[in-house]
Amino acid sequence: MTQGFIRSSIRRRLLLQLFIIAAILSLAFVLIVRAVAERAAADTQDNILLASATSIADALYSERGQVAVEIPYSALSMLGAISEDRVFYRVFVGDEHLTGYEDLLPPSQMNDPFSTFDFRGAEVRSVAVTRVVSAGGRKRNTTVVVAQTRLGLAAISSRISVVAASVGVGFFLLATALSLFAAQSTLAPLNRMTQSVARRGPNDLRPVETPAPSELAPLVDALNGLMARLKASLLQSEDFIAEAAHRVRTPLATVRAQAQVALRRSVQPENKAALRAMIRAVDESSRSAGQLLDHAMVSFRTDQLEVVPLDLVAITRETVSHLRPTAELKDLHIVEEYVATRSQIKGDEILLQNALRNLLDNAIKYTPAESKITVRVTDTGALTVSITDEGRGFGDADLSTLTHRFSRGKNVDDIVGSGLGLTIADEVVAAHCGRLELSCNTKGPGACVSLIFPAS
């Protein structure tokens, strides 16, 4: 059912957000590096073009009234030195072509000497430099245009893109690894608190004191508040059970006593039969109500089991002494045998007394008058309390089902009982990590019920 309330994982959401941020930063890094590198390469090409055009313009001179030029070798060699690009140039005076590629047009916008266009099937970058040369007594505007293809620039741009992409991928992988570490570190306090609560037993309602970051303080406070309310509710339930047991048993005991008085005074056989039936009904109601409340109390205390060092022999002696008067009413002899060399266990005294009282009460109830009940505490590696009677035994009942609630043997229908005595004893010994064993009396008729506790 808990899975139905889970909508998403904080860890998954945190990692997804960190991955997206890392991917965006990596992509931005690649684009920025590529743009800056391409701009630097373009500026370098422009500077070389300008230097080349300036060198050619500086070589202009006047001869016989005409503008002439001798193209310096260094002017074009500096362009060819940096790549395998093709270089074009043109020199014209006014509108007259002087030398170079005649179809190479000057830049259309004189405000920007640089321009990019297609020339002879390739994209070129060009620059135009203007000089005024005196020739034949006139000043002639002379323009030098130098252009270069951009294959080298494209190759440089491609290499830069590959390097930037590689660095970007490395950055993303590094950021991913750091994101995993950051998510693990961030969620570590929550995991520690979860493990601290998960390791607790079903009865541990102590406040959570695991160190937690301030963001989890409201959750810890709410959890501790819930535990405090739950503990208070359980204590109220325990008080209610104790009060209910008292209020139920006392009126029934009064009714039974009055019925017995009326039975002694009655002389009519039919009245005596009716009163005996009434007493039996009261006994059944009293036993059923008492054992139902006992079972509720046992269920509550096993949920809130308080384990303390106890003397099992002392608890057994005390329980026997309390029920000995009841046994003596039937002239039953209770034999006590305490042969254990050790008797210390850890458990809940009230629960153990309740379990022993129910077992001994069953033995007294099912054992015929003037018989013997043996209560024995032994230590054979595990402390064992066994109660053996000389009653009807378990008959042909399935022993594995007799510890179920309201389950009784077929040979005890005429005896008042609720079918909860063995259930209570079984739950108590199970709460103490032990087990209950049912067997027949090996020395005659009757049954033997043993509570076996593990060695502490």
GROMACS .gro file of C-alpha atoms in nm, residues 10 49 67 69 99 101-102 179 204 252 292 330 345:
model
   13
   10ILE     CA    1   1.406   1.270  -0.454
   49LEU     CA    2   4.493   4.022  -4.560
   67VAL     CA    3   5.066   5.446  -6.194
   69VAL     CA    4   5.329   4.852  -5.928
   99THR     CA    5   4.685   4.423  -6.279
  101TYR     CA    6   4.224   3.932  -6.149
  102GLU     CA    7   4.007   4.168  -6.347
  179SER     CA    8   2.639   1.502  -0.936
  204ASP     CA    9   1.040   0.086   2.024
  252LEU     CA   10  -2.018  -1.176   3.737
  292LEU     CA   11  -1.058  -1.223   2.632
  330LYS     CA   12  -1.067  -3.041   4.406
  345ILE     CA   13   1.580  -1.518   3.194
   0.00000   0.00000   0.00000
